CSV table of C-alpha atoms in Angstrom, one decimal:
chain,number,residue,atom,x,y,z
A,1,UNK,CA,185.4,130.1,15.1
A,2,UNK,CA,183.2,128.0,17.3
A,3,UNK,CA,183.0,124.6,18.4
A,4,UNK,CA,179.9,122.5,17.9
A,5,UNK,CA,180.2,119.8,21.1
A,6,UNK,CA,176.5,119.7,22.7
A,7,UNK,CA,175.5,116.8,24.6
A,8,UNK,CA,172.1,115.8,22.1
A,9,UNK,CA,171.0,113.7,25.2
A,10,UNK,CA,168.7,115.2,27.3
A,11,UNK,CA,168.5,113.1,30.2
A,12,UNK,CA,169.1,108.9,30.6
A,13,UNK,CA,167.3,106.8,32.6
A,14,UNK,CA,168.8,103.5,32.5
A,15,UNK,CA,169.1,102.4,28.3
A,16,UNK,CA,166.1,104.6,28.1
A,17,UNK,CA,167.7,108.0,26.6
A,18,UNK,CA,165.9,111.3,25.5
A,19,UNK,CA,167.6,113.2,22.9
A,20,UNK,CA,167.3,117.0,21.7
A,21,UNK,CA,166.6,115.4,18.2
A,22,UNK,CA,163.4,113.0,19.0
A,23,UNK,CA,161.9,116.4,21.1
A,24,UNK,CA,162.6,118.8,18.1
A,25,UNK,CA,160.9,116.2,15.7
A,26,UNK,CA,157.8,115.6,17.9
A,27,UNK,CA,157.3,119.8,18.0
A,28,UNK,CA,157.0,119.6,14.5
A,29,UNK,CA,154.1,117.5,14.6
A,30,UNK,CA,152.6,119.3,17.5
A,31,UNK,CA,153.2,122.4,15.2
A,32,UNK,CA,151.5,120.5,12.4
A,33,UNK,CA,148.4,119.9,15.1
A,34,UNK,CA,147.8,123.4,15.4
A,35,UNK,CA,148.3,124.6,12.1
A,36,UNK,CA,145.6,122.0,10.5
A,37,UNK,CA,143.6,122.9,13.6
A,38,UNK,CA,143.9,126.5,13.2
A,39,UNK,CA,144.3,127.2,9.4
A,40,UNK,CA,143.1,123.7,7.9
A,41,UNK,CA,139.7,123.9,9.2
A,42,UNK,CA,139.6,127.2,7.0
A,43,UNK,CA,140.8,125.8,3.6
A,44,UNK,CA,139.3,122.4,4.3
A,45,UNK,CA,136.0,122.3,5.5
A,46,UNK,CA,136.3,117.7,6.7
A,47,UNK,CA,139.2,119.0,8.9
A,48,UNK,CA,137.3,118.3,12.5
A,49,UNK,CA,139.5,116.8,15.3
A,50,UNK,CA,139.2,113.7,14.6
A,51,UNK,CA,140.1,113.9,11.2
A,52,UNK,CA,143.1,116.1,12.0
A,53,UNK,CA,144.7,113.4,15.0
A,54,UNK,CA,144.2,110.8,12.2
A,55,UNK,CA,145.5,112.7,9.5
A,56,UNK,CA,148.9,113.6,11.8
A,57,UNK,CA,149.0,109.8,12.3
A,58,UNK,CA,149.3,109.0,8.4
A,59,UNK,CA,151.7,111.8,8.4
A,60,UNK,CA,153.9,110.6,11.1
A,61,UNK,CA,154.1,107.2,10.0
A,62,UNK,CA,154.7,108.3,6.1
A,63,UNK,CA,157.6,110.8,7.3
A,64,UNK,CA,159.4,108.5,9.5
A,65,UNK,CA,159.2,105.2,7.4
A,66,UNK,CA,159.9,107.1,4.3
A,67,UNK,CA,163.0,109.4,5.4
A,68,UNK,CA,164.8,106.6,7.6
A,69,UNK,CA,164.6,104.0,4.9
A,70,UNK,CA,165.7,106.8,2.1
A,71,UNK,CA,168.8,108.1,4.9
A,72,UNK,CA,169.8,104.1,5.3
A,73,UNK,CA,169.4,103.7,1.5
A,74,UNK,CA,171.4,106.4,0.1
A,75,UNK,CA,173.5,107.8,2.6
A,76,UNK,CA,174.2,105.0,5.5
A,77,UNK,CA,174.1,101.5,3.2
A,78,UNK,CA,176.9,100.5,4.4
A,79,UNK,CA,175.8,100.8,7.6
A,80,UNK,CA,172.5,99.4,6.9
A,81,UNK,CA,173.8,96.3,4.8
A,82,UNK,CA,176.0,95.7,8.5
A,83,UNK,CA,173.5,96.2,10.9
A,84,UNK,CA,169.7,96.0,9.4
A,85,UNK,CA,168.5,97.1,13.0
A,86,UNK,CA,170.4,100.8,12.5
A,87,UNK,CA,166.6,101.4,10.5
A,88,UNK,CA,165.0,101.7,13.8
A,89,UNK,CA,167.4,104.1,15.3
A,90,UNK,CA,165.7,107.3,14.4
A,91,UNK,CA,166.6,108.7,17.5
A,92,UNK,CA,170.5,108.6,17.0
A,93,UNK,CA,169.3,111.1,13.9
A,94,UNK,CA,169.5,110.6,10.7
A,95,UNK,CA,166.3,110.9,8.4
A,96,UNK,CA,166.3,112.2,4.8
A,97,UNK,CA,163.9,114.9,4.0
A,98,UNK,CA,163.7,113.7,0.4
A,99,UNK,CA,162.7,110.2,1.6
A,100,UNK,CA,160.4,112.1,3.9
A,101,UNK,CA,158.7,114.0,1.3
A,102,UNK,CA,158.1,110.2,-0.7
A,103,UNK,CA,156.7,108.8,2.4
A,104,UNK,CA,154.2,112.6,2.8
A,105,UNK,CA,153.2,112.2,-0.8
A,106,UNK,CA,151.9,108.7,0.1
A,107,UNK,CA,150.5,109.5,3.1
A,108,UNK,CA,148.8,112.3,1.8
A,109,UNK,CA,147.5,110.4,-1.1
A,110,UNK,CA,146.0,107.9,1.2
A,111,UNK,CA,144.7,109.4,3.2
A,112,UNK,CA,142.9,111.9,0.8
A,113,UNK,CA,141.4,109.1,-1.3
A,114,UNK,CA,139.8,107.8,1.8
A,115,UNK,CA,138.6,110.7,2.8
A,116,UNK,CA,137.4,111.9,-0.5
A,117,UNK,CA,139.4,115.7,-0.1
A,118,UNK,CA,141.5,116.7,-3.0
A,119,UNK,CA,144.9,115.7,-3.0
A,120,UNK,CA,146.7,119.0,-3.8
A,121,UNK,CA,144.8,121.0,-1.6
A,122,UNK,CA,146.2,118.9,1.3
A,123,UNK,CA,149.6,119.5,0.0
A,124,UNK,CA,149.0,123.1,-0.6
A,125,UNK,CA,148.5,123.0,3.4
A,126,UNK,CA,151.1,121.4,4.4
A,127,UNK,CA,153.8,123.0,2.9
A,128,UNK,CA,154.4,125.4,4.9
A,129,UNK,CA,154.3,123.2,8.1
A,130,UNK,CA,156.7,120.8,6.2
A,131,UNK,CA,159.3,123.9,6.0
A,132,UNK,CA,158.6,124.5,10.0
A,133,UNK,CA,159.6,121.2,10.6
A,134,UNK,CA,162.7,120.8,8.6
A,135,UNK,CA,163.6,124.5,10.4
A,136,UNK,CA,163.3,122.6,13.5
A,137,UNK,CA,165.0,119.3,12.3
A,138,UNK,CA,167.9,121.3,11.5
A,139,UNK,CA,168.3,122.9,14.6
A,140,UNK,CA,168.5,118.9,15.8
A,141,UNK,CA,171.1,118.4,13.4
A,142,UNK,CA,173.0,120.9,14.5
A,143,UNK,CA,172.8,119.8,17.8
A,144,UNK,CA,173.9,116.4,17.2
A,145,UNK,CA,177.1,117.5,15.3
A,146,UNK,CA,175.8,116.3,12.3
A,147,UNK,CA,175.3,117.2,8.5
A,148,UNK,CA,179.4,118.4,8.5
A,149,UNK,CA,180.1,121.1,5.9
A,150,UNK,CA,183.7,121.5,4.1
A,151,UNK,CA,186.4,122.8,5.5
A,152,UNK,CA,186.5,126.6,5.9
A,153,UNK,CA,189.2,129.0,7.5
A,154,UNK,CA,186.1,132.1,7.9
A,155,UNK,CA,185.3,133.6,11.0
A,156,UNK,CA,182.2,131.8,11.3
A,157,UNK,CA,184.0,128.4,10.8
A,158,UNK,CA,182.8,125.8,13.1
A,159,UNK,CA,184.7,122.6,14.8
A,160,UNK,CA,182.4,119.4,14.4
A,161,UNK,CA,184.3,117.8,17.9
A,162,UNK,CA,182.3,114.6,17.3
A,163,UNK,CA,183.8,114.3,13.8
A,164,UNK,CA,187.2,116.1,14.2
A,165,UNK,CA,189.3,118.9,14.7
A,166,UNK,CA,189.1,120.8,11.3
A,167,UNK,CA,187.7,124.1,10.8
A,168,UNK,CA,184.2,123.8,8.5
A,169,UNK,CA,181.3,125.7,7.1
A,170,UNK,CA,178.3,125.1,9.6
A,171,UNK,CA,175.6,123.3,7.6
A,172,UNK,CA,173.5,123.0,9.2
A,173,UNK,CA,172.7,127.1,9.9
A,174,UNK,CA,173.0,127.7,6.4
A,175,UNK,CA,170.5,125.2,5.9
A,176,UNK,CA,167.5,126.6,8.6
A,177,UNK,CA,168.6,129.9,7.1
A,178,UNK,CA,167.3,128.6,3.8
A,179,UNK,CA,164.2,126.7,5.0
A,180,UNK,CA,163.4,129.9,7.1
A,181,UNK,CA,163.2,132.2,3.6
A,182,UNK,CA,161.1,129.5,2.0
A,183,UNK,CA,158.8,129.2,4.8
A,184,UNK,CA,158.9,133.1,4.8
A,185,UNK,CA,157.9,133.3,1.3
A,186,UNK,CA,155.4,130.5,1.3
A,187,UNK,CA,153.6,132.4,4.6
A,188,UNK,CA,153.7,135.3,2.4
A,189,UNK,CA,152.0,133.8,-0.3
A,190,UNK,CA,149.4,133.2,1.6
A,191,UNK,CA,148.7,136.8,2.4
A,192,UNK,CA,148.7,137.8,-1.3
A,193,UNK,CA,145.9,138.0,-3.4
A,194,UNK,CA,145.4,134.3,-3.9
A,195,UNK,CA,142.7,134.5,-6.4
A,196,UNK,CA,145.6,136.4,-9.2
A,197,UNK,CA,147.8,133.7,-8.2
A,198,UNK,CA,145.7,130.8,-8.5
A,199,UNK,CA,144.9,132.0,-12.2
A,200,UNK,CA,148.8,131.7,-12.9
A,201,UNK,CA,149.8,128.5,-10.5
A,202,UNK,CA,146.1,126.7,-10.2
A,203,UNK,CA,145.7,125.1,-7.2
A,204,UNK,CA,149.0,124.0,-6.5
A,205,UNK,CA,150.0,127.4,-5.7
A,206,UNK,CA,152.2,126.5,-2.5
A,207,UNK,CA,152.7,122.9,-3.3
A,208,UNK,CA,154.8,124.6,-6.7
A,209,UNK,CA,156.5,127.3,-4.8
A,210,UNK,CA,157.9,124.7,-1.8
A,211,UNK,CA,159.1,121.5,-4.5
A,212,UNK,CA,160.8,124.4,-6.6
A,213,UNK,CA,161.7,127.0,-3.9
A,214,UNK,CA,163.5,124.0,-1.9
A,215,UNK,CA,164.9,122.4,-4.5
A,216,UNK,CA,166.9,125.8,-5.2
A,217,UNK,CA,167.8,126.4,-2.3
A,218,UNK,CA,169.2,123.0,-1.6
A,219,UNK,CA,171.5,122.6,-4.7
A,220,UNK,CA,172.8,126.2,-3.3
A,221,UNK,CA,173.4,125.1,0.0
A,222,UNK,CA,175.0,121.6,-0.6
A,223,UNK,CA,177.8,123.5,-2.2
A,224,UNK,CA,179.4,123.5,1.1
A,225,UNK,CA,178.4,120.3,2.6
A,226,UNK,CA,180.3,117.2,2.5
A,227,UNK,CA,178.0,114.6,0.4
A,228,UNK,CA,178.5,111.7,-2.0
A,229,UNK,CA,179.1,112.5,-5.7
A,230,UNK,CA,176.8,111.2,-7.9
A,231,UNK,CA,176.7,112.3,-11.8
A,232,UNK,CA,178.9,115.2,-10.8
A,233,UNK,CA,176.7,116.4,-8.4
A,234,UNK,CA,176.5,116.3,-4.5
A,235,UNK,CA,173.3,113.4,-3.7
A,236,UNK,CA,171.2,116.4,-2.6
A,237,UNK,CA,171.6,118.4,-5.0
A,238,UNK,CA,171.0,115.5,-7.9
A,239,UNK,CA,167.7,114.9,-5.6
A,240,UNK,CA,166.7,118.7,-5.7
A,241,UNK,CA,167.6,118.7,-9.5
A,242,UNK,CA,164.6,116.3,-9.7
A,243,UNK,CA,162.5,117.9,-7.1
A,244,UNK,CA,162.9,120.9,-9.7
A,245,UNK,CA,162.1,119.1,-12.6
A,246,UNK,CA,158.8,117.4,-11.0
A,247,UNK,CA,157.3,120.9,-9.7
A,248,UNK,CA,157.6,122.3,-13.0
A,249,UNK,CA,156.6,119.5,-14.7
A,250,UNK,CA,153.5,120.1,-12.2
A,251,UNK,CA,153.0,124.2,-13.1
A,252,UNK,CA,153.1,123.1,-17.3
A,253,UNK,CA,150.5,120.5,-16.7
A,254,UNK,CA,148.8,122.9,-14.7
A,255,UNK,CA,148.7,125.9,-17.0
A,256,UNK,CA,147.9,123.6,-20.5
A,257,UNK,CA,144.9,122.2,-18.3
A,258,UNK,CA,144.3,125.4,-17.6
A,259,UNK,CA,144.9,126.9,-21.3
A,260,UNK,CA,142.6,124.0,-22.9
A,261,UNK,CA,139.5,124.5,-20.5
A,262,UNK,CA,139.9,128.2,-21.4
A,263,UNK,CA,139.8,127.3,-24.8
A,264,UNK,CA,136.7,124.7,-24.7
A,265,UNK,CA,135.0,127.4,-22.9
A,266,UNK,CA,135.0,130.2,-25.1
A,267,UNK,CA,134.0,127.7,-27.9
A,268,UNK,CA,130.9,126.9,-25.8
A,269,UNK,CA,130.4,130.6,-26.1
């Protein structure tokens, strides 16, 4: 057993505070900086400087608007419907990552219609840094008590002290532990022979693998996190179901595309 009772504020100057949590989620986007710096430039030949700063600027915004409304929707209305100025308190914690993911889609959709740069291959780059960051979010999570799992007698129980003084399954490791074997397996992807997998997943290769991958993951996960009910499942897991659904509603379209050029080609022949 241990107890989960860190102090998520790093220092406090006056009302200003800085928290563990706002850190964590700005490493992600400095991660993010040097991955589309570093790799993007390779896979995406507009990826200059400029383009990346303003491209981390769409993500930011898209990311933060989407999972703070999507948290305040689904999992804090109450709260919300109370106090409408709780949206703003990203800092406290709190931020969906399937509200997130809305709000990346969007930005990424944006911004690759301005910029004329396909809109999966930009997803297909970011997946893995999306992984990274929720990694990182979680250890933020952790550190701010929240995210509670059910309560659990095991040796590796842990005491929420913020919440109360029951014994539960910590979450929020079980949840890094997962998003560090997708982000293991997307990485690893990458290293493969790309060209065998792109005949099989096209070019949403990663993009596939991360809605899929994640979504698994989460419905296994959110067994033993306390969550809403909705349709008999935990709210996660109903999301996950859908992320599911949607990625491989994404490889079927892919592969008849696929199947029907192959097709119109060898009748050109």
């Amino acid at each position: 057993m241990f107890i989960i009772d860190f102090n998520p504020i790093i220092v406090s100057i006056g009302t200003m505070q800085i928290r563990w949590y706002g850190i964590i989620y700005i490493l992600g986007f400095v991660f993010a900086y040097f991955w589309l710096n570093y790799v993007g430039k390779k896979w995406v030949k507009q990826f200059d400087k400029e383009n990346v700063e303003e491209f981390i600027l769409y993500l930011m915004i898209g990311i933060i608007a989407g999972s703070r409304l999507f948290e305040m929707i689904f999992y804090r209305f109450e709260s919300f419907i109370a106090n409408p100025l709780e949206l703003f308190k990203i800092w406290e914690g709190g931020m969906s990552f399937h509200g997130g993911l809305i709000g990346t889609f969007l930005a990424v959709k944006i911004w690759s219609v301005r910029r004329r740069i396909e809109f999966w291959k930009i997803l297909d780059l970011i997946s893995p840094v999306a992984i990274f960051s929720l990694m990182l979010g979680r250890i933020g999570n952790l550190l701010n008590g929240e995210l509670i799992g059910t309560p659990f007698n095991g040796p590796w129980c842990a005491i929420f002290s913020g919440v109360d003084n029951v014994c539960r399954h910590p979450y929020p490791i079980y949840a890094f532990i997962s998003h560090l074997l997708l982000f293991s397996w997307l990485i690893f992807l990458i290293y493969l022979n790309r060209s065998t997998l792109k005949k099989f997943f096209g070019s949403k290769l990663l993009s596939i693998n991360f809605l899929i991958g994640y979504g698994i993951l989460r419905i296994i996960t959110d067994i033993w996190k306390i969550d809403n009910i909705v349709l008999g499942l935990k709210t996660g897991q109903l999301l996950s179901v859908i992320m599911i659904i949607i990625g491989l509603g994404i490889f079927a379209w892919t592969k008849k595309k696929w199947i029907l050029n192959k097709i119109t080609s060898e009748h050109k022949k």
